[in-house]
Short mmCIF file of N, CA and C and ligand atoms in Angstrom, two decimals:
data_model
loop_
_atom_site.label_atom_id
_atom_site.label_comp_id
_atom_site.label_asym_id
_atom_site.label_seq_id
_atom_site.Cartn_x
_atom_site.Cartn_y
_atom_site.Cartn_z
N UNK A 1096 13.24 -15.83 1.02
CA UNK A 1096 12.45 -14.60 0.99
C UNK A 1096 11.75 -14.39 2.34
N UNK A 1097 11.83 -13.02 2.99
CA UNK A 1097 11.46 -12.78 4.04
C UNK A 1097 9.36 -11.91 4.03
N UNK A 1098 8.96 -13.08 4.21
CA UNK A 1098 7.48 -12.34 4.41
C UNK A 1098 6.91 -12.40 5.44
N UNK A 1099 6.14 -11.05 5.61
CA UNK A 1099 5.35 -10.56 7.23
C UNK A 1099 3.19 -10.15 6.32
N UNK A 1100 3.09 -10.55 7.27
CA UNK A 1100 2.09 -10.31 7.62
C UNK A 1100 1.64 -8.96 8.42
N UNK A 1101 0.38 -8.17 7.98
CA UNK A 1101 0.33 -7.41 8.47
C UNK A 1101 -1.28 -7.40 9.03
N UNK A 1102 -1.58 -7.73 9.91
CA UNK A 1102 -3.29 -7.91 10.48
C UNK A 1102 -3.93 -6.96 10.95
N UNK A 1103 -5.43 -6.61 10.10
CA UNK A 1103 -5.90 -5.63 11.16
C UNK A 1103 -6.82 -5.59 10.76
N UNK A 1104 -8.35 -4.39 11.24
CA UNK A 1104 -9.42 -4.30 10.85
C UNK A 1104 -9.43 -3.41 9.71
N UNK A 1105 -8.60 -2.11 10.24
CA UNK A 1105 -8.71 -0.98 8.97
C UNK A 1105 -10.02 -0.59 8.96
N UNK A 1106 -10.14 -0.32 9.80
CA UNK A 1106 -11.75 0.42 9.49
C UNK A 1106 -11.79 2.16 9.87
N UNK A 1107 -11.26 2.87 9.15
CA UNK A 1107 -10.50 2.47 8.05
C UNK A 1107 -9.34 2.66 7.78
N UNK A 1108 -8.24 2.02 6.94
CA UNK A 1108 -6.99 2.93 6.78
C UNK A 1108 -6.49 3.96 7.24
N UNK A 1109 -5.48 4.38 8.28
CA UNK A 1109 -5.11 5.93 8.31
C UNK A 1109 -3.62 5.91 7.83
N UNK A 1110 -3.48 6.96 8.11
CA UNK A 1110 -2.00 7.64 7.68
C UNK A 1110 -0.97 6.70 8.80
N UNK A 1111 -1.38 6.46 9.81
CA UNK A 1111 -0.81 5.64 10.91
C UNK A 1111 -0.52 4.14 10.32
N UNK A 1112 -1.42 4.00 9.88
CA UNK A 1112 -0.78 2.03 9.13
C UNK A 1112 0.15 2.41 7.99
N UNK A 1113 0.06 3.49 7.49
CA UNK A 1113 0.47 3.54 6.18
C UNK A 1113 2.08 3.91 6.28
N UNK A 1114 2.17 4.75 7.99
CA UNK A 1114 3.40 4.85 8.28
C UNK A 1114 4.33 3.65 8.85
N UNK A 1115 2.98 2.52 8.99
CA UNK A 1115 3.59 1.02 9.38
C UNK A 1115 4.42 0.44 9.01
N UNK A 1116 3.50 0.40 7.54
CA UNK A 1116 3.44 -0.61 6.26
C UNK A 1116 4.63 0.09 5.63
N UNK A 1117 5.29 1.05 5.67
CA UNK A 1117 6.05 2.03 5.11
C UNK A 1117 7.30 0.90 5.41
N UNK A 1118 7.27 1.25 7.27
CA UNK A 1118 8.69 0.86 7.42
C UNK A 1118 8.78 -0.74 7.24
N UNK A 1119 7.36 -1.60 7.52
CA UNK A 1119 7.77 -2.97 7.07
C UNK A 1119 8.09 -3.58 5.68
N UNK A 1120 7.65 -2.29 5.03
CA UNK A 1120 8.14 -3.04 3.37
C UNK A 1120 9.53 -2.93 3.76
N UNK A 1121 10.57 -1.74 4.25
CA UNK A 1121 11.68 -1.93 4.16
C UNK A 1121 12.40 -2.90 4.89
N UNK A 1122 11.68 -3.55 5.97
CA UNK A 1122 12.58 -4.54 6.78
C UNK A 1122 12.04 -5.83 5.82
N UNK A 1123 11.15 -6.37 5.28
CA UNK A 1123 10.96 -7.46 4.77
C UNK A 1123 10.74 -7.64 3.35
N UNK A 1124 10.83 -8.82 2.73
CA UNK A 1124 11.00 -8.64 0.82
C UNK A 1124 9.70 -8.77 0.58
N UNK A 1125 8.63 -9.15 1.63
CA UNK A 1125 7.33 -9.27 1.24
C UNK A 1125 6.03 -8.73 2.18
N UNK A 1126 5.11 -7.95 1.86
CA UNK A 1126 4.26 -7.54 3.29
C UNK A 1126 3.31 -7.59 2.61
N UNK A 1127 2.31 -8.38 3.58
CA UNK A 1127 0.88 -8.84 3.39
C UNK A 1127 -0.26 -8.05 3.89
N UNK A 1128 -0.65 -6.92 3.87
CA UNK A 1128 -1.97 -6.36 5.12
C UNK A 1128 -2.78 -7.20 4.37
N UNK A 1129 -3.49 -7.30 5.60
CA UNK A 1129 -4.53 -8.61 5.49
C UNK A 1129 -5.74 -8.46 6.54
N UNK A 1130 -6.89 -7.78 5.72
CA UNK A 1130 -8.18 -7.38 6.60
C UNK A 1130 -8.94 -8.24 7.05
N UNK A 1131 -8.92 -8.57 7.93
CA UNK A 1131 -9.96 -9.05 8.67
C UNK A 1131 -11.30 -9.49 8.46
N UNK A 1132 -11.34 -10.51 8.13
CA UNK A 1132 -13.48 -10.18 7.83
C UNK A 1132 -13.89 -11.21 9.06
N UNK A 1133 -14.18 -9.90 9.94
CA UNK A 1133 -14.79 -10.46 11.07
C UNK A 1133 -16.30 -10.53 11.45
N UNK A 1134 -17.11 -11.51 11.21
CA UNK A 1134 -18.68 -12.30 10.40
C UNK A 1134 -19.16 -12.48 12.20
N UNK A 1135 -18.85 -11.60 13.26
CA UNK A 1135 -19.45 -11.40 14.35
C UNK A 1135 -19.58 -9.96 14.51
N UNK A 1136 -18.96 -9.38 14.00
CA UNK A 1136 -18.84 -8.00 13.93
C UNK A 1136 -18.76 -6.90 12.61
N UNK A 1137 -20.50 -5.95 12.51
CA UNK A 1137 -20.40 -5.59 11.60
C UNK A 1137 -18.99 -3.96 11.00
N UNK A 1138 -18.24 -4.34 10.25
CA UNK A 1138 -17.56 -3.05 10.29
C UNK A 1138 -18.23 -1.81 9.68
N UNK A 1139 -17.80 -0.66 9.58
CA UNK A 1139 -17.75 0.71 9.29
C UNK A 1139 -18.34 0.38 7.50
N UNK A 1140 -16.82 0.03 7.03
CA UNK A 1140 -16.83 -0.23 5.61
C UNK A 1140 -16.75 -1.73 5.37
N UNK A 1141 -17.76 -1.50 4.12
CA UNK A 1141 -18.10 -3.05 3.74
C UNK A 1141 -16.36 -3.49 3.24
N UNK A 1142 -16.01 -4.78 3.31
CA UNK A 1142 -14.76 -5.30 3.13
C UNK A 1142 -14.26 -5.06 1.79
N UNK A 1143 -14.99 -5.16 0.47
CA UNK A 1143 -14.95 -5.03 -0.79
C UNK A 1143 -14.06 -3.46 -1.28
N UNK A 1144 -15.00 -2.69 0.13
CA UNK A 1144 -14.72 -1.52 -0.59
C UNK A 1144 -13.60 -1.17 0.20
N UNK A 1145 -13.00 -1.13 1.41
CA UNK A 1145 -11.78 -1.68 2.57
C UNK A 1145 -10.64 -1.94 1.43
N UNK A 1146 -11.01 -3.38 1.10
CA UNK A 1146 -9.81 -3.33 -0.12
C UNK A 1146 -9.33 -2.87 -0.67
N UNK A 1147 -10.49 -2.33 -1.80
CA UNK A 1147 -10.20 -1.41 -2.90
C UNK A 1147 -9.50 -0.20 -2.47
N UNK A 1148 -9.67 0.32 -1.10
CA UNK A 1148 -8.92 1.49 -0.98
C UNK A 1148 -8.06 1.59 -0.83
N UNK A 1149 -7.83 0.00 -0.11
CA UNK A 1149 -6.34 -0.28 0.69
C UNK A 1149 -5.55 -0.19 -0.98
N UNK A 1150 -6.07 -0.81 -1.53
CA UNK A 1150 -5.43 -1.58 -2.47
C UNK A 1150 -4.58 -0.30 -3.63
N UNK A 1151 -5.45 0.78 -3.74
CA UNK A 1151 -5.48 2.28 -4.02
C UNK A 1151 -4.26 2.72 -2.97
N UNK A 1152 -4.27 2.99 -1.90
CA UNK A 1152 -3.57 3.47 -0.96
C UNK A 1152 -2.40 3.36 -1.06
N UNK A 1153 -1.67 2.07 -1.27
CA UNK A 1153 -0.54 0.92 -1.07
C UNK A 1153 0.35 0.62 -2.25
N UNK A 1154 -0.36 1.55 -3.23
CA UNK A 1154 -0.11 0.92 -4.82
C UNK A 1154 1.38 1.74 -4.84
N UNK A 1155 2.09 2.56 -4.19
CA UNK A 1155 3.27 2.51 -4.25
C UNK A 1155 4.30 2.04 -3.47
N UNK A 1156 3.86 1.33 -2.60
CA UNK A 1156 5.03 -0.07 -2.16
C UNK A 1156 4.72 -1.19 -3.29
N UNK A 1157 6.16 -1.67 -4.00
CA UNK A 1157 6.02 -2.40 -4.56
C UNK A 1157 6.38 -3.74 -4.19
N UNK A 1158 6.30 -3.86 -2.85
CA UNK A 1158 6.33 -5.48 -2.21
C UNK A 1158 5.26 -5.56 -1.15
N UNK A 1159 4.04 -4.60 -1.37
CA UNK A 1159 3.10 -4.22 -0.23
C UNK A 1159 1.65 -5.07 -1.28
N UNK A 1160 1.38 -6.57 -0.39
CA UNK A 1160 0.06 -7.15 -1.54
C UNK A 1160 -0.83 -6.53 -0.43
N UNK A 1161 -2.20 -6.72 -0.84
CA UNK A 1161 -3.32 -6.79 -0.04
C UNK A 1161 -4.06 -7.95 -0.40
N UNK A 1162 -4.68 -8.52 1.43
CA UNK A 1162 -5.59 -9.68 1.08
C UNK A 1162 -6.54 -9.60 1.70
N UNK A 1163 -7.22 -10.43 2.45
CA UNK A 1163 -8.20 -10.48 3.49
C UNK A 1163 -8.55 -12.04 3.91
N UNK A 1164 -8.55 -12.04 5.14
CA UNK A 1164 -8.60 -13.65 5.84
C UNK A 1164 -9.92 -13.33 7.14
N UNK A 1165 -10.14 -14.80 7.06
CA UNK A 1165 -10.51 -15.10 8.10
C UNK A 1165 -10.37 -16.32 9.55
N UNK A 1166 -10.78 -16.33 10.17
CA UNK A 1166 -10.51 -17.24 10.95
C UNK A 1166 -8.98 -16.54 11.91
N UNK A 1167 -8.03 -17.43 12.66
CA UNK A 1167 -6.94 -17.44 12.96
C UNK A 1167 -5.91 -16.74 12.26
N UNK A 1168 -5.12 -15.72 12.70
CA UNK A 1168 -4.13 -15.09 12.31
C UNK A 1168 -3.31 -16.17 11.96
N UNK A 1169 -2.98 -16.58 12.87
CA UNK A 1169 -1.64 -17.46 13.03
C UNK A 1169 -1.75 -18.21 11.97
N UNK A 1170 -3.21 -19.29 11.64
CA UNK A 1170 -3.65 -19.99 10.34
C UNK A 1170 -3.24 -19.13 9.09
N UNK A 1171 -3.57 -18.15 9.17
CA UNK A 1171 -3.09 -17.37 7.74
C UNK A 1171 -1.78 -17.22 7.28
N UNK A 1172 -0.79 -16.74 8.68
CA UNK A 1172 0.23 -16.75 8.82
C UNK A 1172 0.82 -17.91 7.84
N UNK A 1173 0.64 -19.23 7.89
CA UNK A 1173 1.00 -20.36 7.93
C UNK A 1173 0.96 -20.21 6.55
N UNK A 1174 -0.69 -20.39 6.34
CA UNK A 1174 -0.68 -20.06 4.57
C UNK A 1174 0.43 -19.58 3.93
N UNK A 1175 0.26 -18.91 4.30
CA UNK A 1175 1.29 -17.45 3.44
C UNK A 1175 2.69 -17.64 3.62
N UNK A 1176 2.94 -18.64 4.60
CA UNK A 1176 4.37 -18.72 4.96
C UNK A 1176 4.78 -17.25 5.57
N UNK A 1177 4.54 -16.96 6.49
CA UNK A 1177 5.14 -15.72 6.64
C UNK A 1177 5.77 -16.17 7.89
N UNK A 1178 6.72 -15.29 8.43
CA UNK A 1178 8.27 -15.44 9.49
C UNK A 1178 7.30 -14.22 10.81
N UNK A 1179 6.63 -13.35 10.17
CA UNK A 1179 6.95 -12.03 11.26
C UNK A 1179 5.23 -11.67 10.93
N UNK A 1180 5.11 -10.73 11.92
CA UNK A 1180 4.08 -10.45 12.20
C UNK A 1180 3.91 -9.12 12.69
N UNK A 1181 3.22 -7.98 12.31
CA UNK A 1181 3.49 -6.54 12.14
C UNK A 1181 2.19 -6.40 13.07
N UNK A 1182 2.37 -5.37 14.29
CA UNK A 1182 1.72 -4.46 14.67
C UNK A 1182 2.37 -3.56 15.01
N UNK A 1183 1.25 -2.23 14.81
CA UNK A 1183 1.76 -0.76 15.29
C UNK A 1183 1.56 -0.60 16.57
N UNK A 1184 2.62 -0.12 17.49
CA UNK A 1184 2.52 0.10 18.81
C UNK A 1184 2.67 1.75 18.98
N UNK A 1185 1.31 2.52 19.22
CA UNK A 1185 1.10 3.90 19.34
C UNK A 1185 1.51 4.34 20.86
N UNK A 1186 0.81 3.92 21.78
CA UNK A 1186 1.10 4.63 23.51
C UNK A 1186 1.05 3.54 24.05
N UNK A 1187 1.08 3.63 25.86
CA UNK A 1187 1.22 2.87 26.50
C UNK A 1187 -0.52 1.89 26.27
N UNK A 1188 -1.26 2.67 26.20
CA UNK A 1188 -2.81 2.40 26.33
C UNK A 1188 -3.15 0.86 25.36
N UNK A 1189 -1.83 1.03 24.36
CA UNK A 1189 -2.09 -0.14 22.65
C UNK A 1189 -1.62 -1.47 23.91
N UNK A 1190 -0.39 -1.23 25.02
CA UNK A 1190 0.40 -2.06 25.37
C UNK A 1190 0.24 -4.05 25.59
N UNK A 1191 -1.00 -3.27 26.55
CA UNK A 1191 -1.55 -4.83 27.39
C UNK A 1191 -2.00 -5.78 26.16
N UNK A 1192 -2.96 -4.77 25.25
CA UNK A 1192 -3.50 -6.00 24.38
C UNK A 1192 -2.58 -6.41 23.70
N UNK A 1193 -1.78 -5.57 23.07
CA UNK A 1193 -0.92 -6.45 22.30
C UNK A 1193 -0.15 -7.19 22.38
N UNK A 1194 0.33 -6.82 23.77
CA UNK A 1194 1.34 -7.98 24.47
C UNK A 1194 0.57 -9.37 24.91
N UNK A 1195 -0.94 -8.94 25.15
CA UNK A 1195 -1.40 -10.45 25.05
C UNK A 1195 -1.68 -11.42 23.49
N UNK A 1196 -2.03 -10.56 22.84
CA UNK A 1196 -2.08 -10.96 21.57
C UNK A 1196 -0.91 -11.76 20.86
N UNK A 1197 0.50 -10.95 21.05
CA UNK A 1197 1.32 -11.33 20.99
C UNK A 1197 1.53 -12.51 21.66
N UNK A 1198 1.74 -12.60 22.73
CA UNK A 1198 2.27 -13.88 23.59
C UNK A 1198 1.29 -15.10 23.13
N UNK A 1199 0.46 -14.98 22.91
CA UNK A 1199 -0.90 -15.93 22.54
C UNK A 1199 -0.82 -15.77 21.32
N UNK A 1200 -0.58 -15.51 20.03
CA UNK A 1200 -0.23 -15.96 19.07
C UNK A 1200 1.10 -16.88 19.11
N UNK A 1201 2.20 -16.15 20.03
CA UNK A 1201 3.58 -17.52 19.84
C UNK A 1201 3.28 -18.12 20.50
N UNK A 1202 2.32 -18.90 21.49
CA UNK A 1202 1.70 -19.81 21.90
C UNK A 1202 1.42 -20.68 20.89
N UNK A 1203 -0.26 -20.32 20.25
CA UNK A 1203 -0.28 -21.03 19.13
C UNK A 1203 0.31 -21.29 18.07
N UNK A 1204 1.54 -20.34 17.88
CA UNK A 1204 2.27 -20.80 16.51
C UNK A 1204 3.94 -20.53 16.79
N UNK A 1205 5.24 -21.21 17.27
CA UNK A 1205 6.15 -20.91 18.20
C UNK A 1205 7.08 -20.22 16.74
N UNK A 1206 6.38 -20.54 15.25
CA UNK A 1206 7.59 -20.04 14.18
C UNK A 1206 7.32 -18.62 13.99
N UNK A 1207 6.53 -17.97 14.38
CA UNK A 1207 5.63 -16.82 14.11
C UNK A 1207 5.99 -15.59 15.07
N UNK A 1208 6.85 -14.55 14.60
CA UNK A 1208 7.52 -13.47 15.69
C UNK A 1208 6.36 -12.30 15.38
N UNK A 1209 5.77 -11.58 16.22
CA UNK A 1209 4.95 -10.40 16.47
C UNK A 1209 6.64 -9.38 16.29
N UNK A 1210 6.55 -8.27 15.74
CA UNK A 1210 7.47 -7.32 15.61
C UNK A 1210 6.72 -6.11 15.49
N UNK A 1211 6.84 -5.62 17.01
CA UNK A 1211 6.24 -4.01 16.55
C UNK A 1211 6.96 -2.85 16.09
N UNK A 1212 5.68 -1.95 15.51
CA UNK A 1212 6.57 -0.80 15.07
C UNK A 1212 6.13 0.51 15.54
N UNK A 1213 6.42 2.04 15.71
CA UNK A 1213 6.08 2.71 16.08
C UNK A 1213 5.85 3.58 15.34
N UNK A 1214 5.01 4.47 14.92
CA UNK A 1214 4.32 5.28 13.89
C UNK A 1214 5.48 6.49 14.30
N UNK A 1215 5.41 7.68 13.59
CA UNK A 1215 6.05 9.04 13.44
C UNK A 1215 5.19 9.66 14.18
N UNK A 1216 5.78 10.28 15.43
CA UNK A 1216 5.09 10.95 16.39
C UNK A 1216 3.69 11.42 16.10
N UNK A 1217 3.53 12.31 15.13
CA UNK A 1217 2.46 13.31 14.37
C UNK A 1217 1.55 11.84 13.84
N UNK A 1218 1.40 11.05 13.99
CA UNK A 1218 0.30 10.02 13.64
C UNK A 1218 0.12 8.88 14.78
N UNK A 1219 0.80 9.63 15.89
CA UNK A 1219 0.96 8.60 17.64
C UNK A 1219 -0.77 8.75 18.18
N UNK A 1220 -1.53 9.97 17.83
CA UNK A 1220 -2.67 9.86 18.17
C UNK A 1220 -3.73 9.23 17.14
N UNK A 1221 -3.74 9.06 16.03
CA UNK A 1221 -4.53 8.35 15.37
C UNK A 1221 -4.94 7.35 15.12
N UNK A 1222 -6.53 7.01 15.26
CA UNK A 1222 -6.86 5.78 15.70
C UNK A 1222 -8.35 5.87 14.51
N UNK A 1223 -8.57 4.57 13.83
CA UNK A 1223 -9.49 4.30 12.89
C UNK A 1223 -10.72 4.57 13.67
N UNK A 1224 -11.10 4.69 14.94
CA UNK A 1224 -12.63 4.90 15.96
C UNK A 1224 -12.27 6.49 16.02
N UNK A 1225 -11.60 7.26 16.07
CA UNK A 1225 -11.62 8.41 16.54
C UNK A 1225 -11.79 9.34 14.82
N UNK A 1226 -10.97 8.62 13.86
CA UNK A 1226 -11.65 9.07 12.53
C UNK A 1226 -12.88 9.10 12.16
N UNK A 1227 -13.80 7.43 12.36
CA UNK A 1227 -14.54 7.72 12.05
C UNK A 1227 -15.49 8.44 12.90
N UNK A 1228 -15.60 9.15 14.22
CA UNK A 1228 -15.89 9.83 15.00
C UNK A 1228 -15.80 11.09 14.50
N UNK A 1229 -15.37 11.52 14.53
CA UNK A 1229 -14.84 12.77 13.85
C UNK A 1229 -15.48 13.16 12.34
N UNK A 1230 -15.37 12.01 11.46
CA UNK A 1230 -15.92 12.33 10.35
C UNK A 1230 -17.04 12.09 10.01
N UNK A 1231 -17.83 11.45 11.09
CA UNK A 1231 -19.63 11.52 11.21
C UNK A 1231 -19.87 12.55 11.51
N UNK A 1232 -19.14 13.32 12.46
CA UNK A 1232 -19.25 15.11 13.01
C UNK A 1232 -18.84 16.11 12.36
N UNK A 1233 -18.75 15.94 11.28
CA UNK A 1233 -18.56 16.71 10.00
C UNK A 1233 -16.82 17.63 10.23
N UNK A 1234 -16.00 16.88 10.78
CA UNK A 1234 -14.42 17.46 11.10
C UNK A 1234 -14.04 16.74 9.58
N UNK A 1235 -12.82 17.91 8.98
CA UNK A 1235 -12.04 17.20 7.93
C UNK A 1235 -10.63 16.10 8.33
N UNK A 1236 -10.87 15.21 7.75
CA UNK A 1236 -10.16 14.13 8.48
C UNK A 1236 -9.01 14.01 7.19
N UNK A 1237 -8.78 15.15 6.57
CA UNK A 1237 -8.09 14.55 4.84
C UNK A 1237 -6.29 14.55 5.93
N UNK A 1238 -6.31 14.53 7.11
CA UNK A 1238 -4.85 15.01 7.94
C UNK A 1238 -4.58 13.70 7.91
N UNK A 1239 -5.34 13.05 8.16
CA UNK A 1239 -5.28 11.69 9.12
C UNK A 1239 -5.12 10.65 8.40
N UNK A 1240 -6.03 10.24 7.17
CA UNK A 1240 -6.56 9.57 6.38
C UNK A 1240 -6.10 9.40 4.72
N UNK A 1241 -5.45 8.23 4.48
CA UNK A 1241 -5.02 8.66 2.85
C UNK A 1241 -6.20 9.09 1.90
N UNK A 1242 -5.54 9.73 0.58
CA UNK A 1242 -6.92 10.63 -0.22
C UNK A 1242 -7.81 9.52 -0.95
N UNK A 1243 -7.57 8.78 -1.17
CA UNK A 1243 -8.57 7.59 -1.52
C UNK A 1243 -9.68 7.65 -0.20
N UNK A 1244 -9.63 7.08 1.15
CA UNK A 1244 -10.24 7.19 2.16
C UNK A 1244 -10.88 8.64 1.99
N UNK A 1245 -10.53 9.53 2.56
CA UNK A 1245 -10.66 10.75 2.74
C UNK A 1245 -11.76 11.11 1.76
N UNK A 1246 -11.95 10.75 0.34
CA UNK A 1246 -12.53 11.09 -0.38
C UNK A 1246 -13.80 9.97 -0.17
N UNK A 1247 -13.65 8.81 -0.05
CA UNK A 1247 -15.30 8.21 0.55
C UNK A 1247 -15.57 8.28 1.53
N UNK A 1248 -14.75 8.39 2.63
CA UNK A 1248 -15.42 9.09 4.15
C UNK A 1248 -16.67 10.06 3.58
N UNK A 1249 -15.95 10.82 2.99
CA UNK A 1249 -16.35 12.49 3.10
C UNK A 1249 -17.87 11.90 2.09
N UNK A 1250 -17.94 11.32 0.91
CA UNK A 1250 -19.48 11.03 0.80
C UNK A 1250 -20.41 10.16 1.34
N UNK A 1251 -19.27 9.15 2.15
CA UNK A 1251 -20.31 8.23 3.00
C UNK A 1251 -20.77 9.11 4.12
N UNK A 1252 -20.25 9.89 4.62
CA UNK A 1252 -21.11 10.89 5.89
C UNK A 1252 -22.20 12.03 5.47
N UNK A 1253 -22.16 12.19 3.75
CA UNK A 1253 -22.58 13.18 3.43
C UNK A 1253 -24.16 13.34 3.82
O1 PNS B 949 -6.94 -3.63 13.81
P1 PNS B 949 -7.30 -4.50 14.97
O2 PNS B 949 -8.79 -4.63 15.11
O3 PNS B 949 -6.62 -4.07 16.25
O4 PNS B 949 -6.71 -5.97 14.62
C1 PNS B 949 -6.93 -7.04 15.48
C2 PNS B 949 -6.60 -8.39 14.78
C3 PNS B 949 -7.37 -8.53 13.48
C4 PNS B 949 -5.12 -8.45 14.49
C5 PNS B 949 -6.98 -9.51 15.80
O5 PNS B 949 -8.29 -9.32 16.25
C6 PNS B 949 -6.86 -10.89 15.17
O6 PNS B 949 -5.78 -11.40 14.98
N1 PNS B 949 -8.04 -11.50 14.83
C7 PNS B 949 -8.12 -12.77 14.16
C8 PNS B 949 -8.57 -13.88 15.10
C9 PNS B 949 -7.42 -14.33 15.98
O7 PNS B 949 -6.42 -14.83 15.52
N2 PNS B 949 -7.61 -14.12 17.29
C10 PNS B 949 -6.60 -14.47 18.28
C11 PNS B 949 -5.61 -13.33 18.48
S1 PNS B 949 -4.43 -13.71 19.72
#
């Protein structure tokens, strides 16, 4: 069985991961998004509720789990047994980090392949900082954002 991992903050979900997570359910029999709880950095949305949306969001891939880790990617990786490793590559601007990220994860872990993917043009500009930017400034973000999100954005800014 082929399982990937999918890492990120999600703060919060857009239509852009979801076009990720889309195409990695079809390349692999198993996909993990797996949020981050990063305990140096406070996020947007509390993690609990991150989940729940994800978890809402995702509920029609039926090989799409949701989890949440901490510490080391690569450590989780391991856990989980997973082969591959999913990021979305939007413009040139995503490039540097991820290529360091990348190379420095198969550093620390040489079984562990980074495989990027590229979103559908019409979601090449969307970025979880520019949503929630936007939707503190009272812009409707329901374009960007799945309707689970979209619908607590819109009362958490209220
Ligand atoms: O959605 P993001 O914030 O771009 O995701 C970044 C993430 C969570 C994939 C990255 O920060 C990460 O892997 N953090 C876990 C700690 C870790 O493994 N750091 C070394 C990365 S080379």
């Amino acid at each position: 069985m082929t399982i990937a991992i999918y890492p990120g903050s999600f703060d919060p979900l857009t239509n852009g991961h979801l076009d990720i997570l889309e195409r990695a359910s079809k390349l692999f029999d198993r996909v993990i998004i797996a949020v981050l709880i990063n305990s140096s950095k406070q996020p947007f949305l509390p993690i609990d509720d991150k989940i729940q949306l994800i978890t809402l969001s995702v509920s029609r891939f039926k090989n799409v789990e949701v989890d949440s880790f901490t510490g080391l990617t690569v450590e989780y990786a391991k856990i989980k047994k997973a082969s591959a490793l999913i990021r979305g590559l939007r413009a040139i601007s995503d490039f540097e980090y991820e290529m360091q990220m990348a190379q420095m994860n198969k550093s620390l872990y040489h079984e562990l392949e980074t495989i990027f993917l590229t979103p559908k043009p019409e979601f090449n500009f969307i970025s979880s900082s520019l949503v929630k930017e936007i939707a503190r400034l009272g812009a409707d973000i329901s374009e960007y954002v799945p309707e689970a999100v979209n619908d607590y954005l819109l009362k958490m800014v209220k």
